[in-house]
Coordinates of C-alpha atoms in Angstrom, one line a residue:
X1 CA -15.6 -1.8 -36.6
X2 CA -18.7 -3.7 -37.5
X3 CA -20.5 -6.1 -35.5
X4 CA -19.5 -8.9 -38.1
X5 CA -15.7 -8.2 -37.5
X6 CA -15.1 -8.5 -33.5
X7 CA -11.5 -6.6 -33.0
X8 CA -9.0 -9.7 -32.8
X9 CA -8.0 -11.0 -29.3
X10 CA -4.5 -9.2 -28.3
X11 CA -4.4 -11.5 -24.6
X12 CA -1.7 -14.3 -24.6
X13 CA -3.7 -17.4 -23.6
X14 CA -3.2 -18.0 -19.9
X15 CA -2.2 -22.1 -20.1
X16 CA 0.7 -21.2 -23.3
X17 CA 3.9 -21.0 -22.5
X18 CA 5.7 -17.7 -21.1
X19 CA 8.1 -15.9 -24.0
X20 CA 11.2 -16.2 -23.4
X21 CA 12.4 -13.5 -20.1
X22 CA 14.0 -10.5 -20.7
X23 CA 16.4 -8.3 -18.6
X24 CA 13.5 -5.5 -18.5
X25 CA 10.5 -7.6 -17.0
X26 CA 12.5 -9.8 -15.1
X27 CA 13.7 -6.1 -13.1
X28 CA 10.1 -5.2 -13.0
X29 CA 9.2 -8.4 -10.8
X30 CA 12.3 -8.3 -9.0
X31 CA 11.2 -4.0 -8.3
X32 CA 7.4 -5.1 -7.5
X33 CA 8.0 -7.8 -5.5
X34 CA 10.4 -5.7 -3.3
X35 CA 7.8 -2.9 -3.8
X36 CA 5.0 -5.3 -2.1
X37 CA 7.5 -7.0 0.9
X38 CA 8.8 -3.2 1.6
X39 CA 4.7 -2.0 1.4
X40 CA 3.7 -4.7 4.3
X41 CA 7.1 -5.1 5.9
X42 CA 5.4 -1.9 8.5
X43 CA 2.2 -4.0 9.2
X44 CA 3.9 -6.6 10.1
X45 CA 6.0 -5.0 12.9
X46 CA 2.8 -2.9 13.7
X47 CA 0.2 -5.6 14.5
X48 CA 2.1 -8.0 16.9
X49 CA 4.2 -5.2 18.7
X50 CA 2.4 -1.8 18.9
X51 CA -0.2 -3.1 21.3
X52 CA 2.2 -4.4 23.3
X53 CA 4.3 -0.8 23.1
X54 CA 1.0 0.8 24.1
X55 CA 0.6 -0.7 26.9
X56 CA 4.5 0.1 27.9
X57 CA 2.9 3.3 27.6
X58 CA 0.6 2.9 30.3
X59 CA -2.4 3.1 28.1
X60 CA -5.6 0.9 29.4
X61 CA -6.9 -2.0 27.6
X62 CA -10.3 -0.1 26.0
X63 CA -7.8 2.6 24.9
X64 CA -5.2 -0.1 22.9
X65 CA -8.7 -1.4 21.5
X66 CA -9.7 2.2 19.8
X67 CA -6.1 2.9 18.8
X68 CA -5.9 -0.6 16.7
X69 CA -9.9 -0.4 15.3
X70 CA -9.9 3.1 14.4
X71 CA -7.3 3.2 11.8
X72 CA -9.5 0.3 10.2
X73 CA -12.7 2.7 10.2
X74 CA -10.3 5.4 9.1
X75 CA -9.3 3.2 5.9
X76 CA -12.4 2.4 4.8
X77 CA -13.4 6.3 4.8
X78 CA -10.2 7.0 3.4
X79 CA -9.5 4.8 0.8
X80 CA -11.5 5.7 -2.3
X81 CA -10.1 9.1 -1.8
X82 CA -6.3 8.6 -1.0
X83 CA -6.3 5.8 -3.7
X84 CA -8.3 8.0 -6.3
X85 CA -5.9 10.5 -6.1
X86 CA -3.2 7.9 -8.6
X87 CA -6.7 8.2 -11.0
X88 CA -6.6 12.0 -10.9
X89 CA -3.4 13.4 -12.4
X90 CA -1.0 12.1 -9.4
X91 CA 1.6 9.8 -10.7
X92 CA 1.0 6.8 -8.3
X93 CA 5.1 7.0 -7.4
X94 CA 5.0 10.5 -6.2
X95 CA 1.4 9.1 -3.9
X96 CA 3.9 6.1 -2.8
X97 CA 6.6 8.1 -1.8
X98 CA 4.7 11.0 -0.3
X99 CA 2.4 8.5 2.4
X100 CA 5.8 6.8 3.2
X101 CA 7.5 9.7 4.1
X102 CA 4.5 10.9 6.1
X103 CA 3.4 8.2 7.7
X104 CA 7.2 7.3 9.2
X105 CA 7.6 10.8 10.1
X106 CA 4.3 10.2 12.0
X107 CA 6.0 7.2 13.6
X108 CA 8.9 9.1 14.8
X109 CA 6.9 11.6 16.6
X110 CA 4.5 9.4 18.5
X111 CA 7.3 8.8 21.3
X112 CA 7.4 12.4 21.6
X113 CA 3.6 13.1 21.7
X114 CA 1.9 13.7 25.0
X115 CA -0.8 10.4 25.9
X116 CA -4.8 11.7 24.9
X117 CA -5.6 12.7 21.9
X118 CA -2.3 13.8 19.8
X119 CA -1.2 10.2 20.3
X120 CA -4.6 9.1 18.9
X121 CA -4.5 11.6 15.9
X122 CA -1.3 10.9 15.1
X123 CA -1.5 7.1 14.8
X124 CA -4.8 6.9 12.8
X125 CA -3.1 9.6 10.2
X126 CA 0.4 7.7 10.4
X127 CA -1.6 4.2 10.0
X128 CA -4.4 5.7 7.2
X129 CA -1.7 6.6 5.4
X130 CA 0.5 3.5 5.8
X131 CA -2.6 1.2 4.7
X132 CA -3.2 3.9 1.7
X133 CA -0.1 2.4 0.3
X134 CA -0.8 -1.0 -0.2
X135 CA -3.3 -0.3 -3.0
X136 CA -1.0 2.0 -4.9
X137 CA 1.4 -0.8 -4.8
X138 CA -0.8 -2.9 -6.6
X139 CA -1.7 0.1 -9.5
X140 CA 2.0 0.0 -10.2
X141 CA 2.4 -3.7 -10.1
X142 CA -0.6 -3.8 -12.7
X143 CA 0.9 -1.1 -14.5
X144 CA 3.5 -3.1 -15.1
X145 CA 2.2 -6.3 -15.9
X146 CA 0.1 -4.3 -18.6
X147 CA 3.2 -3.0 -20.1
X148 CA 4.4 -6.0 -20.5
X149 CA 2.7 -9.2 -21.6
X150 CA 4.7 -11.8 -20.4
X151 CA 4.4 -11.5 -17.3
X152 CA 2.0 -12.9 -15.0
X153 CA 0.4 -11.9 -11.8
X154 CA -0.6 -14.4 -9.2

């Protein structure tokens, strides 16, 4: 294309009205916004009530402190990598599904663990990976949106 000729605009203007909803993208809001409540859902039994299981466990104050920052740390190492993977070949699904399954199976183990350092290891894997979600939530929820103009996020 020459610089006379821009390519023509294909976004639907934002303050238009919606097209009438179909069966297919009113499922894909239903499926993301499930996607997104069942992708925080864990956080929001794991802020309030895993300090307070921690210290049912007889771990000391400064202890509770590392095991709740670290994870934090670990995400924003983590992150770019975990999250690049959906841009490399990885179907952001398969990501989804495989962080779930590890990160509750890390879950289910920490009662078991001995206190030290295999309780330390295995929340900051079992909590990287459970924060690694969250953005691959979003990919697929834009995904979707992109496949389908009608719809609107935010």
């Amino acid at each position: 294309m020459d610089s006379q000729n821009p390519p023509p605009d294909t976004r639907r203007d934002p303050s238009g009205p919606l097209p009438e909803p179909s069966a297919a993208p009113l499922r894909l809001v239903v499926e993301a916004s499930l996607l997104s409540a069942f992708a925080f859902l864990p956080l929001g039994f794991y802020q309030p009530f895993f300090p307070l299981w921690l210290s049912g466990q007889q771990f000391d104050a400064s202890t509770i402190g590392l095991l709740m920052a670290l994870p934090t740390v670990l995400r924003v190492l983590s992150a770019p990598t975990l999250s690049g993977l959906a841009d490399r070949h990885v179907p952001p699904r398969f990501l989804l599904m495989t962080f779930s399954a590890l990160s509750s199976l890390g879950w289910l183990i920490l009662d078991r663990l001995p206190h030290g350092i295999g309780v330390i290891v295995c929340v900051c894997l079992s909590t990287t990976l459970m924060l690694a979600m969250l953005p691959l939530c979003e990919v697929m929820t834009l995904d979707a949106i992109r496949a389908h103009a009608q719809l609107r996020y935010g």
